[in-house]
Structures are given as C-alpha cells and as structure tokens.
C-alpha cells in the first residue's frame, strides 16, 4: 500500500513528513485507541500551531533577520486595547520608513501581557544594509527595544514554540483585543507543500539524506499519530560551502 510524502523546501532547509492514511495506506493494529481527551487535543492543537508558525518563519525570513522585543516605560504601560492601537501606529511609521528605502515591511508579532508587564515580540525582515534593528528601535517611541538575530540551525523551532506558549496564556481571553495567537503583515507568503503518493508501504527509520544536506538529528521523529497511522518527520539542512559567518549575539539597542 502507498504512503504520503509531504516536502517543504526553504532556502537552506527541507522538511519531510511521511504518513499512512485511510485512503492511501493502512492503520496500525488498534490497541484500545480512544478519541483524544480535551487535554490531549489542546496539546495537539499547540503542536500544530508551532508547526504552522515555524513554516511561516522559514518561508519568509532568513538568517540575520531580526527578533525584537518592544517594552513600555514603567510609568506609562497601556492596557491591551491601548497597546493594540500603539502597535498599529508603530507599524504605520515603520512601514513608511521601509518604503523610503524601497523595501516592504514584513513581520510577525505577538503581544504578551498575562502575569508580566505588557510587551510585544516581533519577527522582522531586516533591511539590506542591516539597519532594520536600529530603525525599528528608533521608531518605537513607547519604551525600550531588545534585538536578537535569527540563525537557522534549529532556532526557528525554538522560536515558534516560545511564541506559541506565550500566546497560549491569553489568546482566548475575553480581554485580548487581538483574538489570535499572532498577527502577520499581509505580504507574507504561505509555505509551499509538495505532495507525493509513493507506492511502497514502508520507509527506513533512518532517512536517506541527499548529497549537499545533513540530517538535523534532533528533528527526526518516528511514531504513530493520534489517528493510528505510522508517521515520520525530519529536517535536512544544506551544507554550507563557505566558512560559517561569525554568529551575532543579542544586544540592547539604544
């Protein structure tokens, strides 16, 4: 019986999922399987949200782009509703500044306010000359800015997981004006999925990696999904031919 292979290709990363389905494959033998509990369903939804956000980051941002945290001055911290308006004004100013340099503003933003001071996390496409962080900090007039630079090897998974866990605390709360886990600029592209139906019924637990890539071993997962089908997931990373650039750490922007 055949199985489904889904492939997502990015600049330096390839994600692969293999799964049997009721239409194209066979289930594992049932062992008293029951419908997921509400708590299990919550975890499944969270994993799917992390997966969707991670793929959106891969498809739209590159190594060296920006992860910003915008905070407010202690004496003038707004309510979530007021912060939403402040953020909208900020993006209008930042969008105009990017356009003056002939660039489109691309971002993903998360607002966190439960059990801590309200702040915004922002994944931002940098300007070609590397000045996007300083520009974003200058335009954010409500408080301080902390900036980190994105790197590809495993960080997008951790970043997506962190942002989703942040929003789990508040995105369903009645007082949350955003009503969603995160917001994005409208010009982001959706990750493209290549789907193949393969005739063979099985696949090796240690995948074959094509020349020019290496397996991201922590990403490799072999198991049975909640629907009772065999499942495999892994990421491959392109081997860099030139010397790796010196990693840029985090810094406080003035």
PDB file of N, CA, C and O in Angstrom, residues 14-65:
ATOM      1  N   UNK A  14      15.039  21.689   4.300  1.00  0.00           N
ATOM      2  CA  UNK A  14      13.982  20.867   3.699  1.00  0.00           C
ATOM      3  C   UNK A  14      13.314  20.084   4.819  1.00  0.00           C
ATOM      4  O   UNK A  14      13.980  19.403   5.596  1.00  0.00           O
ATOM      5  N   UNK A  15      11.998  20.186   4.921  1.00  0.00           N
ATOM      6  CA  UNK A  15      11.220  19.425   5.896  1.00  0.00           C
ATOM      7  C   UNK A  15      10.503  18.289   5.181  1.00  0.00           C
ATOM      8  O   UNK A  15       9.935  18.491   4.092  1.00  0.00           O
ATOM      9  N   UNK A  16      10.497  17.119   5.797  1.00  0.00           N
ATOM     10  CA  UNK A  16       9.833  15.960   5.196  1.00  0.00           C
ATOM     11  C   UNK A  16       8.906  15.319   6.220  1.00  0.00           C
ATOM     12  O   UNK A  16       9.288  15.093   7.379  1.00  0.00           O
ATOM     13  N   UNK A  17       7.681  15.030   5.807  1.00  0.00           N
ATOM     14  CA  UNK A  17       6.706  14.272   6.601  1.00  0.00           C
ATOM     15  C   UNK A  17       6.254  13.071   5.785  1.00  0.00           C
ATOM     16  O   UNK A  17       5.932  13.213   4.601  1.00  0.00           O
ATOM     17  N   UNK A  18       6.245  11.914   6.406  1.00  0.00           N
ATOM     18  CA  UNK A  18       5.697  10.716   5.769  1.00  0.00           C
ATOM     19  C   UNK A  18       4.584  10.179   6.666  1.00  0.00           C
ATOM     20  O   UNK A  18       4.743  10.115   7.888  1.00  0.00           O
ATOM     21  N   UNK A  19       3.476   9.759   6.042  1.00  0.00           N
ATOM     22  CA  UNK A  19       2.354   9.249   6.843  1.00  0.00           C
ATOM     23  C   UNK A  19       1.502   8.307   5.992  1.00  0.00           C
ATOM     24  O   UNK A  19       1.376   8.486   4.782  1.00  0.00           O
ATOM     25  N   UNK A  20       0.962   7.291   6.635  1.00  0.00           N
ATOM     26  CA  UNK A  20      -0.085   6.475   6.021  1.00  0.00           C
ATOM     27  C   UNK A  20      -1.423   7.134   6.307  1.00  0.00           C
ATOM     28  O   UNK A  20      -1.591   7.795   7.331  1.00  0.00           O
ATOM     29  N   UNK A  21      -2.365   6.968   5.425  1.00  0.00           N
ATOM     30  CA  UNK A  21      -3.710   7.498   5.669  1.00  0.00           C
ATOM     31  C   UNK A  21      -4.731   6.416   5.358  1.00  0.00           C
ATOM     32  O   UNK A  21      -4.413   5.378   4.782  1.00  0.00           O
ATOM     33  N   UNK A  22      -5.970   6.686   5.731  1.00  0.00           N
ATOM     34  CA  UNK A  22      -7.033   5.713   5.474  1.00  0.00           C
ATOM     35  C   UNK A  22      -7.265   5.487   4.009  1.00  0.00           C
ATOM     36  O   UNK A  22      -7.726   4.434   3.593  1.00  0.00           O
ATOM     37  N   UNK A  23      -6.922   6.483   3.189  1.00  0.00           N
ATOM     38  CA  UNK A  23      -7.143   6.366   1.747  1.00  0.00           C
ATOM     39  C   UNK A  23      -5.972   5.706   1.050  1.00  0.00           C
ATOM     40  O   UNK A  23      -6.138   4.907   0.146  1.00  0.00           O
ATOM     41  N   UNK A  24      -4.739   6.081   1.471  1.00  0.00           N
ATOM     42  CA  UNK A  24      -3.550   5.636   0.741  1.00  0.00           C
ATOM     43  C   UNK A  24      -2.697   4.629   1.510  1.00  0.00           C
ATOM     44  O   UNK A  24      -1.661   4.220   1.038  1.00  0.00           O
ATOM     45  N   UNK A  25      -3.093   4.264   2.694  1.00  0.00           N
ATOM     46  CA  UNK A  25      -2.245   3.361   3.458  1.00  0.00           C
ATOM     47  C   UNK A  25      -3.041   2.504   4.409  1.00  0.00           C
ATOM     48  O   UNK A  25      -4.223   2.296   4.244  1.00  0.00           O
ATOM     49  N   UNK A  26      -2.385   2.015   5.432  1.00  0.00           N
ATOM     50  CA  UNK A  26      -3.050   1.145   6.385  1.00  0.00           C
ATOM     51  C   UNK A  26      -2.753   1.610   7.797  1.00  0.00           C
ATOM     52  O   UNK A  26      -1.695   2.144   8.087  1.00  0.00           O
ATOM     53  N   UNK A  27      -3.711   1.397   8.678  1.00  0.00           N
ATOM     54  CA  UNK A  27      -3.516   1.742  10.070  1.00  0.00           C
ATOM     55  C   UNK A  27      -2.717   0.661  10.770  1.00  0.00           C
ATOM     56  O   UNK A  27      -2.675  -0.491  10.339  1.00  0.00           O
ATOM     57  N   UNK A  28      -2.094   1.047  11.873  1.00  0.00           N
ATOM     58  CA  UNK A  28      -1.504   0.063  12.751  1.00  0.00           C
ATOM     59  C   UNK A  28      -2.649  -0.661  13.465  1.00  0.00           C
ATOM     60  O   UNK A  28      -3.784  -0.187  13.511  1.00  0.00           O
ATOM     61  N   UNK A  29      -2.380  -1.806  14.019  1.00  0.00           N
ATOM     62  CA  UNK A  29      -3.420  -2.533  14.741  1.00  0.00           C
ATOM     63  C   UNK A  29      -3.927  -1.702  15.907  1.00  0.00           C
ATOM     64  O   UNK A  29      -3.154  -1.094  16.641  1.00  0.00           O
ATOM     65  N   UNK A  30      -5.249  -1.677  16.079  1.00  0.00           N
ATOM     66  CA  UNK A  30      -5.823  -0.903  17.164  1.00  0.00           C
ATOM     67  C   UNK A  30      -5.511  -1.562  18.507  1.00  0.00           C
ATOM     68  O   UNK A  30      -5.578  -2.773  18.648  1.00  0.00           O
ATOM     69  N   UNK A  31      -5.197  -0.745  19.457  1.00  0.00           N
ATOM     70  CA  UNK A  31      -4.919  -1.258  20.801  1.00  0.00           C
ATOM     71  C   UNK A  31      -5.755  -0.475  21.809  1.00  0.00           C
ATOM     72  O   UNK A  31      -5.232   0.222  22.670  1.00  0.00           O
ATOM     73  N   UNK A  32      -7.062  -0.563  21.646  1.00  0.00           N
ATOM     74  CA  UNK A  32      -7.937   0.150  22.549  1.00  0.00           C
ATOM     75  C   UNK A  32      -7.860   1.654  22.383  1.00  0.00           C
ATOM     76  O   UNK A  32      -8.052   2.404  23.338  1.00  0.00           O
ATOM     77  N   UNK A  33      -7.551   2.111  21.165  1.00  0.00           N
ATOM     78  CA  UNK A  33      -7.406   3.535  20.924  1.00  0.00           C
ATOM     79  C   UNK A  33      -8.720   4.266  21.143  1.00  0.00           C
ATOM     80  O   UNK A  33      -9.780   3.847  20.700  1.00  0.00           O
ATOM     81  N   UNK A  34      -8.654   5.379  21.834  1.00  0.00           N
ATOM     82  CA  UNK A  34      -9.831   6.193  22.102  1.00  0.00           C
ATOM     83  C   UNK A  34      -9.633   7.587  21.522  1.00  0.00           C
ATOM     84  O   UNK A  34      -8.526   7.967  21.164  1.00  0.00           O
ATOM     85  N   UNK A  35     -10.714   8.335  21.436  1.00  0.00           N
ATOM     86  CA  UNK A  35     -10.601   9.716  20.974  1.00  0.00           C
ATOM     87  C   UNK A  35      -9.740  10.518  21.942  1.00  0.00           C
ATOM     88  O   UNK A  35      -9.741  10.253  23.143  1.00  0.00           O
ATOM     89  N   UNK A  36      -8.981  11.488  21.435  1.00  0.00           N
ATOM     90  CA  UNK A  36      -8.147  12.295  22.320  1.00  0.00           C
ATOM     91  C   UNK A  36      -8.975  13.013  23.383  1.00  0.00           C
ATOM     92  O   UNK A  36     -10.089  13.476  23.113  1.00  0.00           O
ATOM     93  N   UNK A  37      -8.452  13.095  24.587  1.00  0.00           N
ATOM     94  CA  UNK A  37      -9.107  13.848  25.649  1.00  0.00           C
ATOM     95  C   UNK A  37      -8.971  15.337  25.346  1.00  0.00           C
ATOM     96  O   UNK A  37      -8.142  15.738  24.517  1.00  0.00           O
ATOM     97  N   UNK A  38      -9.753  16.195  26.003  1.00  0.00           N
ATOM     98  CA  UNK A  38      -9.592  17.642  25.788  1.00  0.00           C
ATOM     99  C   UNK A  38      -8.170  18.121  26.039  1.00  0.00           C
ATOM    100  O   UNK A  38      -7.666  18.987  25.308  1.00  0.00           O
ATOM    101  N   UNK A  39      -7.501  17.567  27.042  1.00  0.00           N
ATOM    102  CA  UNK A  39      -6.131  17.966  27.332  1.00  0.00           C
ATOM    103  C   UNK A  39      -5.187  17.510  26.221  1.00  0.00           C
ATOM    104  O   UNK A  39      -4.291  18.253  25.809  1.00  0.00           O
ATOM    105  N   UNK A  40      -5.385  16.276  25.719  1.00  0.00           N
ATOM    106  CA  UNK A  40      -4.576  15.783  24.604  1.00  0.00           C
ATOM    107  C   UNK A  40      -4.829  16.616  23.350  1.00  0.00           C
ATOM    108  O   UNK A  40      -3.901  16.924  22.599  1.00  0.00           O
ATOM    109  N   UNK A  41      -6.103  16.981  23.133  1.00  0.00           N
ATOM    110  CA  UNK A  41      -6.451  17.784  21.959  1.00  0.00           C
ATOM    111  C   UNK A  41      -5.811  19.160  22.035  1.00  0.00           C
ATOM    112  O   UNK A  41      -5.361  19.711  21.022  1.00  0.00           O
ATOM    113  N   UNK A  42      -5.738  19.706  23.245  1.00  0.00           N
ATOM    114  CA  UNK A  42      -5.090  21.007  23.447  1.00  0.00           C
ATOM    115  C   UNK A  42      -3.617  20.933  23.057  1.00  0.00           C
ATOM    116  O   UNK A  42      -3.084  21.836  22.403  1.00  0.00           O
ATOM    117  N   UNK A  43      -2.942  19.831  23.451  1.00  0.00           N
ATOM    118  CA  UNK A  43      -1.527  19.657  23.113  1.00  0.00           C
ATOM    119  C   UNK A  43      -1.335  19.465  21.611  1.00  0.00           C
ATOM    120  O   UNK A  43      -0.374  19.971  21.025  1.00  0.00           O
ATOM    121  N   UNK A  44      -2.254  18.722  20.981  1.00  0.00           N
ATOM    122  CA  UNK A  44      -2.191  18.518  19.534  1.00  0.00           C
ATOM    123  C   UNK A  44      -2.333  19.858  18.809  1.00  0.00           C
ATOM    124  O   UNK A  44      -1.576  20.175  17.885  1.00  0.00           O
ATOM    125  N   UNK A  45      -3.296  20.668  19.236  1.00  0.00           N
ATOM    126  CA  UNK A  45      -3.503  21.978  18.616  1.00  0.00           C
ATOM    127  C   UNK A  45      -2.286  22.869  18.795  1.00  0.00           C
ATOM    128  O   UNK A  45      -1.916  23.629  17.883  1.00  0.00           O
ATOM    129  N   UNK A  46      -1.659  22.774  19.965  1.00  0.00           N
ATOM    130  CA  UNK A  46      -0.462  23.585  20.214  1.00  0.00           C
ATOM    131  C   UNK A  46       0.680  23.156  19.299  1.00  0.00           C
ATOM    132  O   UNK A  46       1.378  23.995  18.718  1.00  0.00           O
ATOM    133  N   UNK A  47       0.893  21.827  19.157  1.00  0.00           N
ATOM    134  CA  UNK A  47       1.953  21.340  18.265  1.00  0.00           C
ATOM    135  C   UNK A  47       1.702  21.781  16.825  1.00  0.00           C
ATOM    136  O   UNK A  47       2.636  22.172  16.115  1.00  0.00           O
ATOM    137  N   UNK A  48       0.436  21.713  16.403  1.00  0.00           N
ATOM    138  CA  UNK A  48       0.104  22.125  15.037  1.00  0.00           C
ATOM    139  C   UNK A  48       0.325  23.627  14.839  1.00  0.00           C
ATOM    140  O   UNK A  48       0.758  24.063  13.770  1.00  0.00           O
ATOM    141  N   UNK A  49       0.028  24.411  15.883  1.00  0.00           N
ATOM    142  CA  UNK A  49       0.251  25.858  15.802  1.00  0.00           C
ATOM    143  C   UNK A  49       1.739  26.176  15.699  1.00  0.00           C
ATOM    144  O   UNK A  49       2.147  27.061  14.945  1.00  0.00           O
ATOM    145  N   UNK A  50       2.566  25.448  16.471  1.00  0.00           N
ATOM    146  CA  UNK A  50       4.016  25.628  16.406  1.00  0.00           C
ATOM    147  C   UNK A  50       4.514  25.277  15.010  1.00  0.00           C
ATOM    148  O   UNK A  50       5.322  26.006  14.411  1.00  0.00           O
ATOM    149  N   UNK A  51       4.025  24.177  14.473  1.00  0.00           N
ATOM    150  CA  UNK A  51       4.441  23.726  13.135  1.00  0.00           C
ATOM    151  C   UNK A  51       4.074  24.762  12.069  1.00  0.00           C
ATOM    152  O   UNK A  51       4.893  25.102  11.206  1.00  0.00           O
ATOM    153  N   UNK A  52       2.864  25.294  12.152  1.00  0.00           N
ATOM    154  CA  UNK A  52       2.420  26.285  11.168  1.00  0.00           C
ATOM    155  C   UNK A  52       3.246  27.558  11.254  1.00  0.00           C
ATOM    156  O   UNK A  52       3.677  28.118  10.223  1.00  0.00           O
ATOM    157  N   UNK A  53       3.516  28.031  12.482  1.00  0.00           N
ATOM    158  CA  UNK A  53       4.290  29.257  12.653  1.00  0.00           C
ATOM    159  C   UNK A  53       5.737  29.056  12.224  1.00  0.00           C
ATOM    160  O   UNK A  53       6.327  29.936  11.570  1.00  0.00           O
ATOM    161  N   UNK A  54       6.322  27.908  12.581  1.00  0.00           N
ATOM    162  CA  UNK A  54       7.707  27.633  12.186  1.00  0.00           C
ATOM    163  C   UNK A  54       7.847  27.668  10.671  1.00  0.00           C
ATOM    164  O   UNK A  54       8.791  28.265  10.130  1.00  0.00           O
ATOM    165  N   UNK A  55       6.920  27.076   9.956  1.00  0.00           N
ATOM    166  CA  UNK A  55       6.980  27.053   8.498  1.00  0.00           C
ATOM    167  C   UNK A  55       6.808  28.458   7.919  1.00  0.00           C
ATOM    168  O   UNK A  55       7.428  28.807   6.912  1.00  0.00           O
ATOM    169  N   UNK A  56       5.986  29.262   8.555  1.00  0.00           N
ATOM    170  CA  UNK A  56       5.808  30.641   8.094  1.00  0.00           C
ATOM    171  C   UNK A  56       7.102  31.437   8.261  1.00  0.00           C
ATOM    172  O   UNK A  56       7.473  32.246   7.400  1.00  0.00           O
ATOM    173  N   UNK A  57       7.816  31.200   9.371  1.00  0.00           N
ATOM    174  CA  UNK A  57       9.100  31.875   9.589  1.00  0.00           C
ATOM    175  C   UNK A  57      10.115  31.417   8.543  1.00  0.00           C
ATOM    176  O   UNK A  57      10.817  32.230   7.934  1.00  0.00           O
ATOM    177  N   UNK A  58      10.209  30.099   8.317  1.00  0.00           N
ATOM    178  CA  UNK A  58      11.142  29.577   7.318  1.00  0.00           C
ATOM    179  C   UNK A  58      10.879  30.174   5.939  1.00  0.00           C
ATOM    180  O   UNK A  58      11.815  30.489   5.188  1.00  0.00           O
ATOM    181  N   UNK A  59       9.596  30.305   5.575  1.00  0.00           N
ATOM    182  CA  UNK A  59       9.240  30.729   4.221  1.00  0.00           C
ATOM    183  C   UNK A  59       9.465  32.220   3.984  1.00  0.00           C
ATOM    184  O   UNK A  59       9.576  32.646   2.829  1.00  0.00           O
ATOM    185  N   UNK A  60       9.542  33.025   5.048  1.00  0.00           N
ATOM    186  CA  UNK A  60       9.554  34.473   4.877  1.00  0.00           C
ATOM    187  C   UNK A  60      10.769  35.200   5.447  1.00  0.00           C
ATOM    188  O   UNK A  60      10.978  36.371   5.132  1.00  0.00           O
ATOM    189  N   UNK A  61      11.560  34.508   6.290  1.00  0.00           N
ATOM    190  CA  UNK A  61      12.672  35.180   6.944  1.00  0.00           C
ATOM    191  C   UNK A  61      13.946  34.367   6.766  1.00  0.00           C
ATOM    192  O   UNK A  61      13.912  33.164   6.535  1.00  0.00           O
ATOM    193  N   UNK A  62      15.075  35.052   6.889  1.00  0.00           N
ATOM    194  CA  UNK A  62      16.371  34.431   6.657  1.00  0.00           C
ATOM    195  C   UNK A  62      17.272  34.608   7.863  1.00  0.00           C
ATOM    196  O   UNK A  62      17.011  35.427   8.759  1.00  0.00           O
ATOM    197  N   UNK A  63      18.353  33.863   7.858  1.00  0.00           N
ATOM    198  CA  UNK A  63      19.387  34.034   8.863  1.00  0.00           C
ATOM    199  C   UNK A  63      19.863  35.491   8.845  1.00  0.00           C
ATOM    200  O   UNK A  63      20.130  36.060   7.794  1.00  0.00           O
ATOM    201  N   UNK A  64      19.935  36.108  10.011  1.00  0.00           N
ATOM    202  CA  UNK A  64      20.329  37.504  10.096  1.00  0.00           C
ATOM    203  C   UNK A  64      19.168  38.468  10.180  1.00  0.00           C
ATOM    204  O   UNK A  64      19.362  39.651  10.473  1.00  0.00           O
ATOM    205  N   UNK A  65      17.935  37.997   9.938  1.00  0.00           N
ATOM    206  CA  UNK A  65      16.774  38.841  10.190  1.00  0.00           C
ATOM    207  C   UNK A  65      16.586  38.988  11.701  1.00  0.00           C
ATOM    208  O   UNK A  65      17.316  38.400  12.493  1.00  0.00           O
TER     209      UNK A  65
END
